[in-house]
Amino acid sequence: MIKNKELLIGIKDALPIVLGYLPLGFAFGVLANQVGMTVVQAGLMSLMCFTGAGQYIAIGVMQAGGAIFTIIMANLLVNLRYLLFATSMVPHLKNVPTGWATLLSYGLTDETYAVAMTRYQNHKATTAYMAGLNITSHIGWISSSLGGALLGTFISNTDKIGLNFALPAMYICLLVFVVGKRSDALVAGISATFCLLFGYIFPSTMANMSNIIIATIIAATLGVLIDERY
Amino acid sequence: MSDTSIFLMIFGVSVVSLLPRMLPVAVLSRWEFPQLLQKWLSFVAPAVLGGLAVLSILAPQGYIHISPGNLYIWACIPTFLVAIKTRSLFYTLLVGIITMALLYNFAGI
């Protein structure tokens, strides 16, 4: 069955993501535990929110004794970039029924987005692939959070085994994959430069990741202009 | 925070983190995007990854840290080469993680 094959490919494509989530989810579990969340609450948050940066912000604000409102507003900002991600994915989802596509977009993250967009360059999107990729990644996120919340006191340092480099390595590799033509490389470079520039001038944009949104908008616009010329 | 506050917080964060992902897919899927917008959107992935990659290496702790003491910069060199050479996510991750583990344990910076 083609469906099963697509599901399996999705699961397989999610495995490197799960590897990258392992230390991040684990660390979230440990920190959540330290600010007084129970194992169930930490797991529930990873199940219902699935936002690495956002969950870390929540912990930080809780630790500082901040308000729920602050946490939610900061999360709104952090997650705004997904408006852009989701919209740019829509043209690829023609073959996926809208209901399924919407439901499975629950699992849209920086990582699943990058992996999926790489695949959609040469393959049609299917419901089964989306399910395999997004749900496996989400399960990885939830279980590593639970693991951290449960075992946090025993294991302290995942840096020793290099796992902290899993996500950067993945971003590097996916960047190589999505750069097809010269204008893509230019856009990536322009975006990276603006990201750093905004992060340097306004350090607060680093924490809520709004520098990525601004840099992306500028770089994509310049990309269109560059592409028209050549 | 009390248990009730924590549940309220989780619910609130859930709403604001899921809506931006699901809403565009639900609302825009029947809409035919104009050519120019499609082109613009096609640059979003390279732009986002360019930003994420550079920040994850030059600002691994959330603040910009460009110095020889930043192990991420060293680890990214073999990782990048393997990514270009093999075009395999698996080997790229493997080399990246092993390089980082070696640097962390033996570089002594």
Tab-separated table of N, CA and C in Angstrom, chain A residues 79-220:
chain	number	residue	atom	x	y	z
A	79	ASN	N	5.305	32.307	18.668
A	79	ASN	CA	4.687	31.388	17.720
A	79	ASN	C	4.146	32.064	16.464
A	80	LEU	N	4.270	33.405	16.407
A	80	LEU	CA	3.766	34.115	15.231
A	80	LEU	C	4.436	33.644	13.944
A	81	ARG	N	5.691	33.194	14.049
A	81	ARG	CA	6.400	32.793	12.833
A	81	ARG	C	5.697	31.632	12.135
A	82	TYR	N	4.914	30.873	12.905
A	82	TYR	CA	4.222	29.748	12.289
A	82	TYR	C	3.134	30.186	11.321
A	83	LEU	N	2.617	31.418	11.476
A	83	LEU	CA	1.670	31.943	10.487
A	83	LEU	C	2.330	31.912	9.115
A	84	LEU	N	3.592	32.343	9.105
A	84	LEU	CA	4.360	32.416	7.866
A	84	LEU	C	4.687	31.010	7.353
A	85	PHE	N	5.148	30.150	8.255
A	85	PHE	CA	5.503	28.771	7.879
A	85	PHE	C	4.285	28.064	7.282
A	86	ALA	N	3.174	28.124	8.041
A	86	ALA	CA	1.971	27.395	7.623
A	86	ALA	C	1.488	27.900	6.270
A	87	THR	N	1.486	29.242	6.110
A	87	THR	CA	1.022	29.811	4.845
A	87	THR	C	1.906	29.359	3.686
A	88	SER	N	3.216	29.303	3.916
A	88	SER	CA	4.107	28.922	2.815
A	88	SER	C	3.977	27.432	2.513
A	89	MET	N	3.402	26.667	3.430
A	89	MET	CA	3.236	25.236	3.178
A	89	MET	C	1.937	24.939	2.431
A	90	VAL	N	0.951	25.842	2.593
A	90	VAL	CA	-0.370	25.602	2.016
A	90	VAL	C	-0.341	25.208	0.525
A	91	PRO	N	0.420	25.911	-0.339
A	91	PRO	CA	0.395	25.538	-1.762
A	91	PRO	C	0.838	24.091	-2.023
A	92	HIS	N	1.586	23.487	-1.088
A	92	HIS	CA	2.045	22.112	-1.280
A	92	HIS	C	1.020	21.087	-0.827
A	93	LEU	N	-0.018	21.539	-0.126
A	93	LEU	CA	-0.921	20.588	0.517
A	93	LEU	C	-2.188	20.326	-0.288
A	94	LYS	N	-2.117	20.547	-1.615
A	94	LYS	CA	-3.290	20.395	-2.476
A	94	LYS	C	-3.935	18.999	-2.369
A	95	ASN	N	-3.097	17.959	-2.182
A	95	ASN	CA	-3.624	16.592	-2.190
A	95	ASN	C	-4.093	16.107	-0.827
A	96	VAL	N	-3.911	16.952	0.181
A	96	VAL	CA	-4.292	16.548	1.528
A	96	VAL	C	-5.631	17.203	1.866
A	97	PRO	N	-6.635	16.400	2.269
A	97	PRO	CA	-7.921	17.002	2.633
A	97	PRO	C	-7.730	18.088	3.697
A	98	THR	N	-8.458	19.208	3.529
A	98	THR	CA	-8.238	20.369	4.405
A	98	THR	C	-8.340	20.012	5.885
A	99	GLY	N	-9.312	19.173	6.237
A	99	GLY	CA	-9.492	18.805	7.642
A	99	GLY	C	-8.244	18.149	8.213
A	100	TRP	N	-7.740	17.174	7.462
A	100	TRP	CA	-6.530	16.476	7.909
A	100	TRP	C	-5.329	17.408	7.952
A	101	ALA	N	-5.196	18.206	6.902
A	101	ALA	CA	-4.047	19.120	6.837
A	101	ALA	C	-4.064	20.058	8.037
A	102	THR	N	-5.258	20.555	8.387
A	102	THR	CA	-5.378	21.474	9.527
A	102	THR	C	-5.020	20.760	10.822
A	103	LEU	N	-5.613	19.593	11.005
A	103	LEU	CA	-5.392	18.831	12.234
A	103	LEU	C	-3.920	18.470	12.393
A	104	LEU	N	-3.301	18.001	11.301
A	104	LEU	CA	-1.906	17.565	11.395
A	104	LEU	C	-0.942	18.738	11.515
A	105	SER	N	-1.404	19.941	11.168
A	105	SER	CA	-0.549	21.117	11.336
A	105	SER	C	-0.328	21.441	12.816
A	106	TYR	N	-1.068	20.783	13.674
A	106	TYR	CA	-0.800	20.808	15.119
A	106	TYR	C	0.682	20.500	15.356
A	107	GLY	N	1.223	19.617	14.517
A	107	GLY	CA	2.613	19.178	14.701
A	107	GLY	C	3.610	19.963	13.866
A	108	LEU	N	3.219	21.169	13.406
A	108	LEU	CA	4.153	21.994	12.632
A	108	LEU	C	5.142	22.668	13.583
A	109	THR	N	6.421	22.381	13.400
A	109	THR	CA	7.461	23.044	14.195
A	109	THR	C	8.555	23.491	13.229
A	110	ASP	N	9.567	24.184	13.732
A	110	ASP	CA	10.696	24.571	12.875
A	110	ASP	C	11.235	23.343	12.149
A	111	GLU	N	11.355	22.249	12.904
A	111	GLU	CA	12.022	21.057	12.378
A	111	GLU	C	11.139	20.281	11.408
A	112	THR	N	9.870	20.034	11.795
A	112	THR	CA	9.001	19.293	10.872
A	112	THR	C	8.754	20.127	9.609
A	113	TYR	N	8.699	21.445	9.771
A	113	TYR	CA	8.523	22.332	8.612
A	113	TYR	C	9.682	22.154	7.637
A	114	ALA	N	10.896	22.213	8.173
A	114	ALA	CA	12.081	22.152	7.317
A	114	ALA	C	12.176	20.799	6.612
A	115	VAL	N	11.917	19.729	7.354
A	115	VAL	CA	11.995	18.396	6.754
A	115	VAL	C	10.910	18.225	5.688
A	116	ALA	N	9.689	18.649	6.010
A	116	ALA	CA	8.578	18.486	5.072
A	116	ALA	C	8.807	19.311	3.808
A	117	MET	N	9.246	20.562	3.962
A	117	MET	CA	9.442	21.408	2.782
A	117	MET	C	10.546	20.847	1.887
A	118	THR	N	11.545	20.206	2.503
A	118	THR	CA	12.588	19.562	1.710
A	118	THR	C	11.992	18.436	0.888
A	119	ARG	N	11.133	17.635	1.525
A	119	ARG	CA	10.533	16.519	0.803
A	119	ARG	C	9.592	17.006	-0.300
A	120	TYR	N	8.834	18.077	-0.024
A	120	TYR	CA	7.841	18.542	-1.001
A	120	TYR	C	8.478	19.163	-2.240
A	121	GLN	N	9.801	19.364	-2.201
A	121	GLN	CA	10.468	19.838	-3.421
A	121	GLN	C	10.351	18.798	-4.535
A	122	ASN	N	10.408	17.515	-4.152
A	122	ASN	CA	10.391	16.443	-5.161
A	122	ASN	C	9.225	15.476	-5.031
A	123	HIS	N	8.465	15.552	-3.934
A	123	HIS	CA	7.365	14.611	-3.734
A	123	HIS	C	6.098	15.361	-3.370
A	124	LYS	N	4.944	14.751	-3.722
A	124	LYS	CA	3.677	15.344	-3.317
A	124	LYS	C	3.458	15.107	-1.837
A	125	ALA	N	2.826	16.077	-1.185
A	125	ALA	CA	2.471	15.894	0.225
A	125	ALA	C	1.298	14.928	0.317
A	126	THR	N	1.336	14.042	1.307
A	126	THR	CA	0.188	13.159	1.544
A	126	THR	C	-0.181	13.213	3.023
A	127	THR	N	-1.422	12.830	3.313
A	127	THR	CA	-1.871	12.802	4.705
A	127	THR	C	-1.004	11.848	5.508
A	128	ALA	N	-0.719	10.662	4.912
A	128	ALA	CA	0.043	9.648	5.643
A	128	ALA	C	1.446	10.142	5.978
A	129	TYR	N	2.089	10.821	5.028
A	129	TYR	CA	3.439	11.329	5.297
A	129	TYR	C	3.413	12.366	6.410
A	130	MET	N	2.475	13.315	6.289
A	130	MET	CA	2.344	14.349	7.331
A	130	MET	C	2.129	13.724	8.694
A	131	ALA	N	1.256	12.711	8.730
A	131	ALA	CA	0.950	12.053	10.005
A	131	ALA	C	2.202	11.398	10.562
A	132	GLY	N	2.905	10.635	9.719
A	132	GLY	CA	4.101	9.938	10.179
A	132	GLY	C	5.134	10.907	10.723
A	133	LEU	N	5.371	11.971	9.973
A	133	LEU	CA	6.402	12.939	10.357
A	133	LEU	C	6.017	13.704	11.629
A	134	ASN	N	4.815	14.305	11.608
A	134	ASN	CA	4.450	15.212	12.699
A	134	ASN	C	4.131	14.475	13.999
A	135	ILE	N	3.410	13.359	13.879
A	135	ILE	CA	3.010	12.659	15.105
A	135	ILE	C	4.226	11.996	15.758
A	136	THR	N	5.112	11.391	14.946
A	136	THR	CA	6.320	10.789	15.527
A	136	THR	C	7.157	11.848	16.248
A	137	SER	N	7.322	13.003	15.605
A	137	SER	CA	8.106	14.067	16.229
A	137	SER	C	7.463	14.500	17.546
A	138	HIS	N	6.140	14.621	17.512
A	138	HIS	CA	5.425	15.059	18.719
A	138	HIS	C	5.584	14.024	19.845
A	139	ILE	N	5.466	12.745	19.486
A	139	ILE	CA	5.650	11.688	20.498
A	139	ILE	C	7.059	11.783	21.090
A	140	GLY	N	8.054	12.046	20.217
A	140	GLY	CA	9.426	12.194	20.697
A	140	GLY	C	9.545	13.334	21.701
A	141	TRP	N	8.866	14.438	21.396
A	141	TRP	CA	8.899	15.620	22.261
A	141	TRP	C	8.243	15.319	23.615
A	142	ILE	N	7.074	14.680	23.552
A	142	ILE	CA	6.349	14.377	24.796
A	142	ILE	C	7.146	13.392	25.655
A	143	SER	N	7.657	12.322	25.020
A	143	SER	CA	8.321	11.308	25.844
A	143	SER	C	9.643	11.820	26.419
A	144	SER	N	10.363	12.668	25.651
A	144	SER	CA	11.606	13.174	26.241
A	144	SER	C	11.307	14.149	27.381
A	145	SER	N	10.198	14.911	27.289
A	145	SER	CA	9.812	15.789	28.399
A	145	SER	C	9.476	14.968	29.636
A	146	LEU	N	8.693	13.908	29.417
A	146	LEU	CA	8.331	13.032	30.537
A	146	LEU	C	9.582	12.423	31.148
A	147	GLY	N	10.494	11.981	30.270
A	147	GLY	CA	11.744	11.394	30.744
A	147	GLY	C	12.518	12.366	31.620
A	148	GLY	N	12.600	13.619	31.171
A	148	GLY	CA	13.320	14.638	31.930
A	148	GLY	C	12.669	14.896	33.280
A	149	ALA	N	11.320	14.980	33.268
A	149	ALA	CA	10.601	15.258	34.505
A	149	ALA	C	10.760	14.101	35.497
A	150	LEU	N	10.847	12.876	34.954
A	150	LEU	CA	10.958	11.690	35.818
A	150	LEU	C	12.373	11.475	36.336
A	151	LEU	N	13.353	11.602	35.412
A	151	LEU	CA	14.724	11.215	35.756
A	151	LEU	C	15.650	12.396	36.003
A	152	GLY	N	15.061	13.595	35.950
A	152	GLY	CA	15.869	14.814	35.983
A	152	GLY	C	16.951	14.839	37.025
A	153	THR	N	16.674	14.242	38.156
A	153	THR	CA	17.644	14.349	39.238
A	153	THR	C	18.846	13.437	39.026
A	154	PHE	N	18.689	12.433	38.150
A	154	PHE	CA	19.784	11.451	37.990
A	154	PHE	C	20.769	11.834	36.892
A	155	ILE	N	20.221	12.292	35.734
A	155	ILE	CA	21.108	12.605	34.609
A	155	ILE	C	21.159	14.114	34.446
A	156	SER	N	22.378	14.643	34.373
A	156	SER	CA	22.427	16.100	34.333
A	156	SER	C	22.960	16.658	33.023
A	157	ASN	N	23.878	15.959	32.369
A	157	ASN	CA	24.597	16.621	31.290
A	157	ASN	C	24.569	15.847	29.967
A	158	THR	N	23.682	16.272	29.046
A	158	THR	CA	23.642	15.614	27.737
A	158	THR	C	24.658	16.251	26.780
A	159	ASP	N	25.279	17.371	27.207
A	159	ASP	CA	26.297	18.021	26.375
A	159	ASP	C	27.487	17.093	26.142
A	160	LYS	N	27.783	16.296	27.176
A	160	LYS	CA	28.944	15.409	27.121
A	160	LYS	C	28.923	14.477	25.921
A	161	ILE	N	27.715	14.075	25.503
A	161	ILE	CA	27.623	13.143	24.384
A	161	ILE	C	27.226	13.867	23.091
A	162	GLY	N	27.414	15.176	23.080
A	162	GLY	CA	27.266	15.934	21.840
A	162	GLY	C	25.850	16.153	21.355
A	163	LEU	N	24.858	15.730	22.154
A	163	LEU	CA	23.472	15.819	21.677
A	163	LEU	C	23.002	17.261	21.499
A	164	ASN	N	23.674	18.188	22.192
A	164	ASN	CA	23.288	19.589	22.043
A	164	ASN	C	23.538	20.097	20.627
A	165	PHE	N	24.310	19.342	19.854
A	165	PHE	CA	24.574	19.783	18.481
A	165	PHE	C	23.627	19.140	17.464
A	166	ALA	N	22.693	18.310	17.936
A	166	ALA	CA	21.778	17.626	17.001
A	166	ALA	C	20.948	18.630	16.192
A	167	LEU	N	20.353	19.613	16.876
A	167	LEU	CA	19.510	20.561	16.136
A	167	LEU	C	20.315	21.477	15.213
A	168	PRO	N	21.416	22.082	15.696
A	168	PRO	CA	22.221	22.869	14.753
A	168	PRO	C	22.648	22.058	13.531
A	169	ALA	N	23.069	20.798	13.750
A	169	ALA	CA	23.483	19.955	12.622
A	169	ALA	C	22.319	19.760	11.663
A	170	MET	N	21.126	19.599	12.229
A	170	MET	CA	19.965	19.397	11.372
A	170	MET	C	19.649	20.654	10.569
A	171	TYR	N	19.711	21.817	11.223
A	171	TYR	CA	19.454	23.072	10.498
A	171	TYR	C	20.446	23.242	9.356
A	172	ILE	N	21.728	22.941	9.615
A	172	ILE	CA	22.756	23.082	8.582
A	172	ILE	C	22.421	22.190	7.392
A	173	CYS	N	22.101	20.945	7.688
A	173	CYS	CA	21.827	19.978	6.628
A	173	CYS	C	20.581	20.379	5.833
A	174	LEU	N	19.522	20.764	6.526
A	174	LEU	CA	18.285	21.124	5.833
A	174	LEU	C	18.477	22.399	5.015
A	175	LEU	N	19.317	23.287	5.515
A	175	LEU	CA	19.626	24.495	4.755
A	175	LEU	C	20.273	24.100	3.424
A	176	VAL	N	21.220	23.150	3.492
A	176	VAL	CA	21.866	22.666	2.263
A	176	VAL	C	20.813	22.065	1.323
A	177	PHE	N	19.838	21.350	1.886
A	177	PHE	CA	18.795	20.728	1.066
A	177	PHE	C	17.889	21.746	0.373
A	178	VAL	N	17.453	22.780	1.110
A	178	VAL	CA	16.453	23.691	0.526
A	178	VAL	C	17.054	24.709	-0.425
A	179	VAL	N	18.384	24.852	-0.406
A	179	VAL	CA	19.001	25.798	-1.332
A	179	VAL	C	19.160	25.119	-2.693
A	180	GLY	N	18.277	25.461	-3.616
A	180	GLY	CA	18.291	24.834	-4.932
A	180	GLY	C	18.991	25.693	-5.959
A	181	LYS	N	18.706	27.007	-5.933
A	181	LYS	CA	19.308	27.892	-6.910
A	181	LYS	C	20.058	29.016	-6.202
A	182	ARG	N	20.765	29.801	-7.005
A	182	ARG	CA	21.630	30.795	-6.397
A	182	ARG	C	20.830	31.801	-5.568
A	183	SER	N	19.614	32.152	-6.044
A	183	SER	CA	18.840	33.141	-5.292
A	183	SER	C	18.443	32.597	-3.909
A	184	ASP	N	18.230	31.264	-3.798
A	184	ASP	CA	17.922	30.681	-2.484
A	184	ASP	C	19.082	30.900	-1.517
A	185	ALA	N	20.301	30.656	-2.011
A	185	ALA	CA	21.484	30.816	-1.162
A	185	ALA	C	21.629	32.270	-0.723
A	186	LEU	N	21.376	33.188	-1.673
A	186	LEU	CA	21.450	34.613	-1.341
A	186	LEU	C	20.441	34.972	-0.265
A	187	VAL	N	19.200	34.477	-0.448
A	187	VAL	CA	18.134	34.761	0.518
A	187	VAL	C	18.518	34.225	1.900
A	188	ALA	N	19.054	32.999	1.946
A	188	ALA	CA	19.461	32.414	3.228
A	188	ALA	C	20.540	33.273	3.888
A	189	GLY	N	21.493	33.737	3.080
A	189	GLY	CA	22.569	34.560	3.615
A	189	GLY	C	22.077	35.907	4.117
A	190	ILE	N	21.194	36.528	3.333
A	190	ILE	CA	20.629	37.825	3.733
A	190	ILE	C	19.851	37.667	5.035
A	191	SER	N	19.035	36.612	5.101
A	191	SER	CA	18.231	36.380	6.294
A	191	SER	C	19.113	36.153	7.520
A	192	ALA	N	20.159	35.336	7.344
A	192	ALA	CA	21.071	35.058	8.461
A	192	ALA	C	21.703	36.360	8.960
A	193	THR	N	22.118	37.214	8.011
A	193	THR	CA	22.749	38.476	8.388
A	193	THR	C	21.800	39.375	9.170
A	194	PHE	N	20.561	39.509	8.650
A	194	PHE	CA	19.592	40.367	9.339
A	194	PHE	C	19.215	39.801	10.706
A	195	CYS	N	19.118	38.470	10.786
A	195	CYS	CA	18.821	37.809	12.057
A	195	CYS	C	19.839	38.213	13.122
A	196	LEU	N	21.108	38.120	12.755
A	196	LEU	CA	22.189	38.455	13.683
A	196	LEU	C	22.162	39.948	14.018
A	197	LEU	N	21.946	40.742	12.976
A	197	LEU	CA	21.954	42.191	13.140
A	197	LEU	C	20.860	42.631	14.124
A	198	PHE	N	19.639	42.135	13.908
A	198	PHE	CA	18.534	42.491	14.807
A	198	PHE	C	18.785	41.940	16.209
A	199	GLY	N	19.301	40.718	16.257
A	199	GLY	CA	19.581	40.108	17.552
A	199	GLY	C	20.640	40.889	18.314
A	200	TYR	N	21.565	41.492	17.562
A	200	TYR	CA	22.650	42.249	18.179
A	200	TYR	C	22.159	43.612	18.666
A	201	ILE	N	21.387	44.294	17.802
A	201	ILE	CA	20.914	45.637	18.155
A	201	ILE	C	19.794	45.571	19.193
A	202	PHE	N	18.868	44.601	19.003
A	202	PHE	CA	17.754	44.442	19.945
A	202	PHE	C	17.788	43.033	20.536
A	203	PRO	N	18.569	42.822	21.613
A	203	PRO	CA	18.722	41.466	22.152
A	203	PRO	C	17.386	40.798	22.524
A	204	SER	N	16.356	41.612	22.829
A	204	SER	CA	15.085	41.003	23.230
A	204	SER	C	14.439	40.238	22.082
A	205	THR	N	14.800	40.595	20.821
A	205	THR	CA	14.213	39.864	19.696
A	205	THR	C	14.764	38.447	19.617
A	206	MET	N	15.918	38.207	20.249
A	206	MET	CA	16.487	36.862	20.254
A	206	MET	C	15.616	35.930	21.080
A	207	ALA	N	15.144	36.446	22.217
A	207	ALA	CA	14.378	35.609	23.131
A	207	ALA	C	13.021	35.237	22.542
A	208	ASN	N	12.359	36.189	21.875
A	208	ASN	CA	11.035	35.838	21.334
A	208	ASN	C	11.092	35.470	19.857
A	209	MET	N	12.269	35.397	19.313
A	209	MET	CA	12.498	34.946	17.942
A	209	MET	C	11.840	35.830	16.884
A	210	SER	N	11.476	37.067	17.265
A	210	SER	CA	10.876	37.947	16.267
A	210	SER	C	11.921	38.374	15.245
A	211	ASN	N	13.216	38.269	15.593
A	211	ASN	CA	14.245	38.617	14.604
A	211	ASN	C	14.177	37.690	13.388
A	212	ILE	N	13.771	36.429	13.617
A	212	ILE	CA	13.649	35.499	12.488
A	212	ILE	C	12.499	35.918	11.566
A	213	ILE	N	11.406	36.380	12.172
A	213	ILE	CA	10.259	36.809	11.354
A	213	ILE	C	10.650	38.007	10.494
A	214	ILE	N	11.246	39.025	11.140
A	214	ILE	CA	11.607	40.242	10.406
A	214	ILE	C	12.619	39.921	9.308
A	215	ALA	N	13.649	39.127	9.666
A	215	ALA	CA	14.694	38.792	8.694
A	215	ALA	C	14.112	38.009	7.523
A	216	THR	N	13.188	37.092	7.818
A	216	THR	CA	12.582	36.292	6.753
A	216	THR	C	11.793	37.169	5.787
A	217	ILE	N	11.017	38.104	6.339
A	217	ILE	CA	10.207	38.981	5.487
A	217	ILE	C	11.118	39.836	4.581
A	218	ILE	N	12.157	40.385	5.167
A	218	ILE	CA	13.090	41.198	4.371
A	218	ILE	C	13.776	40.341	3.298
A	219	ALA	N	14.297	39.186	3.719
A	219	ALA	CA	15.071	38.349	2.793
A	219	ALA	C	14.202	37.795	1.668
A	220	ALA	N	12.985	37.365	1.984
A	220	ALA	CA	12.114	36.814	0.941
A	220	ALA	C	11.733	37.901	-0.059
